[in-house]
Amino acid sequence: MSTQLDVIPLAKPVIGEPEEQAVLDVLRSGHLSLGPRVPAFEAAFAERVGARHACAVSSGTTGLHLALRAVGVEAGDEVVTSPFSFVATANAVLYQGARPVFADIDPVTLNLDPAAADAAITERTRALLPVHIFGYPADMPAFERRGLPIVEDAAEALGARYADGGAPVGGRGHPAIFGFYANKQMTTGEGGMITLGSAEHKERIDSERNQGRAPDMGWLDHDRLGFNYRLSDIACALGLAQLGRLDDMLAARARVAGWYREALAELVAERGVTLPCPDADGAVRGWFVFVVQLPAGVDRDAAVLALRDHGVQSKPYLPAIHLMSYYRERFGHRPGEFPVCEAVADASLALPFFPAMTEAQVERVAAALAAALT
Ligand SMILES: Cc1ncc(COP(=O)(O)O)c(C=O)c1O
């Protein structure tokens, strides 16, 4: 008889009957793209985050690209952003021929530090691109005081609430980008959404995601450069079904995070493991991942292997963008430029985290981590 352990995966989407039915309905309707599910999903999502408008797009990355275009980022401009993010944040700036200018992060929230961002602003800065990393809301009032256009990378932050008033992230009026890859709070397989307050930006983004075609134009007429960044009706139907159970999925994630806090308390007190910062000043995290920072001196690669031997998946998450080989070679970045980000990036480890995770699984992960650190 095999004694193989059940492997606890890093992430696992919640997909069931509502999603299957929604997708089947679209398939049977024969209207697979540019159909009625797109505006229906946009309207439901906008309402959910309290935004005036929303534009469904093919991914969070393409959403970032279109949002940066909408706020006027062009070739030669600079965009101040966080080096502690998924690489797509900075890549989207490069798609526009602009330059991502990094500034260091806050050691507690792990978000772009407003004072560091201020110091990075030059006369070429066209926009700020704060990231709500790991679902924790960035300090928006501090960025808004600069008076520059802002795009919010909220790809990881569905369900989060801003500190100043507790409104949902995405409803502030600046274009905010959400991502629906399969590990996110809700998924459409691949997909994204831009929420925004400006009707003019909405019109531009709707056109640019659809090859540059205005709504009143003929099928093969295009009055501006566009892209194919559309989201299909199949994906939008999936998104509507997921939205219907979003509250339950967010609550389940928050519950799992609570179990982790209890299960890891000893490792925090005795071994110096650092947990995601608790909500403060009225901000609410939209739980996306559970990332711990290992104490100094621990060999993280060895810890990953030890966890794997216990049937627990884990991943160093996230590496610093400026130290990725492409960014080093293109911009000459070197270690030491953003010390807080680099220290956090070197110590961070994502543990299994998904809504269906049980308390017993969380305890198994905690025990495996304790063994890995001894
Ligand atoms: C912070 C951040 N920005 C942007 C993206 C890009 O989203 P997508 O994978 O949907 O293109 C992600 C996705 O993981 C992300 O975590």
PDB file of C-alpha atoms and ligand atoms in Angstrom, residues 59-61 64 85-86 88-89 131 133 153 155-156 179-181 184 191 317, ligand 1:
ATOM      1  CA  SER A  59      -5.942  39.926 -18.223  1.00  0.00           C
ATOM      2  CA  GLY A  60      -4.733  42.126 -15.426  1.00  0.00           C
ATOM      3  CA  THR A  61      -1.650  42.847 -17.518  1.00  0.00           C
ATOM      4  CA  LEU A  64      -2.655  47.823 -16.799  1.00  0.00           C
ATOM      5  CA  SER A  85       5.195  43.320  -7.303  1.00  0.00           C
ATOM      6  CA  PHE A  86       4.509  40.802 -10.019  1.00  0.00           C
ATOM      7  CA  ALA A  88       3.505  42.610 -15.097  1.00  0.00           C
ATOM      8  CA  THR A  89       3.230  45.883 -13.157  1.00  0.00           C
ATOM      9  CA  VAL A 131       0.235  48.235  -6.017  1.00  0.00           C
ATOM     10  CA  ILE A 133       0.392  44.012  -2.713  1.00  0.00           C
ATOM     11  CA  ASP A 153      -2.656  47.836  -9.474  1.00  0.00           C
ATOM     12  CA  ALA A 155      -4.773  42.717  -9.287  1.00  0.00           C
ATOM     13  CA  GLU A 156      -4.367  41.043  -5.874  1.00  0.00           C
ATOM     14  CA  GLY A 179      -6.882  40.125 -12.246  1.00  0.00           C
ATOM     15  CA  PHE A 180      -8.826  36.892 -12.592  1.00  0.00           C
ATOM     16  CA  TYR A 181      -6.092  34.301 -13.045  1.00  0.00           C
ATOM     17  CA  LYS A 184      -7.041  35.078  -7.501  1.00  0.00           C
ATOM     18  CA  GLY A 191      -9.060  37.781 -17.366  1.00  0.00           C
ATOM     19  CA  TYR A 317       7.158  35.054  -3.588  1.00  0.00           C
TER      20      TYR A 317
HETATM   21  C1  LIG B   1       0.242  42.672  -8.598  1.00  0.00           C
HETATM   22  C2  LIG B   1      -0.121  42.081  -9.931  1.00  0.00           C
HETATM   23  N1  LIG B   1      -0.199  42.874 -10.994  1.00  0.00           N
HETATM   24  C3  LIG B   1      -0.537  42.413 -12.198  1.00  0.00           C
HETATM   25  C4  LIG B   1      -0.806  41.066 -12.413  1.00  0.00           C
HETATM   26  C5  LIG B   1      -1.129  40.598 -13.778  1.00  0.00           C
HETATM   27  O1  LIG B   1      -2.365  39.971 -13.895  1.00  0.00           O
HETATM   28  P1  LIG B   1      -2.624  38.855 -15.017  1.00  0.00           P
HETATM   29  O2  LIG B   1      -1.857  37.643 -14.616  1.00  0.00           O
HETATM   30  O3  LIG B   1      -4.108  38.654 -14.983  1.00  0.00           O
HETATM   31  O4  LIG B   1      -2.160  39.422 -16.313  1.00  0.00           O
HETATM   32  C6  LIG B   1      -0.749  40.191 -11.326  1.00  0.00           C
HETATM   33  C7  LIG B   1      -1.054  38.772 -11.534  1.00  0.00           C
HETATM   34  O5  LIG B   1      -0.707  37.875 -10.904  1.00  0.00           O
HETATM   35  C8  LIG B   1      -0.383  40.700 -10.045  1.00  0.00           C
HETATM   36  O6  LIG B   1      -0.285  39.892  -8.988  1.00  0.00           O
END
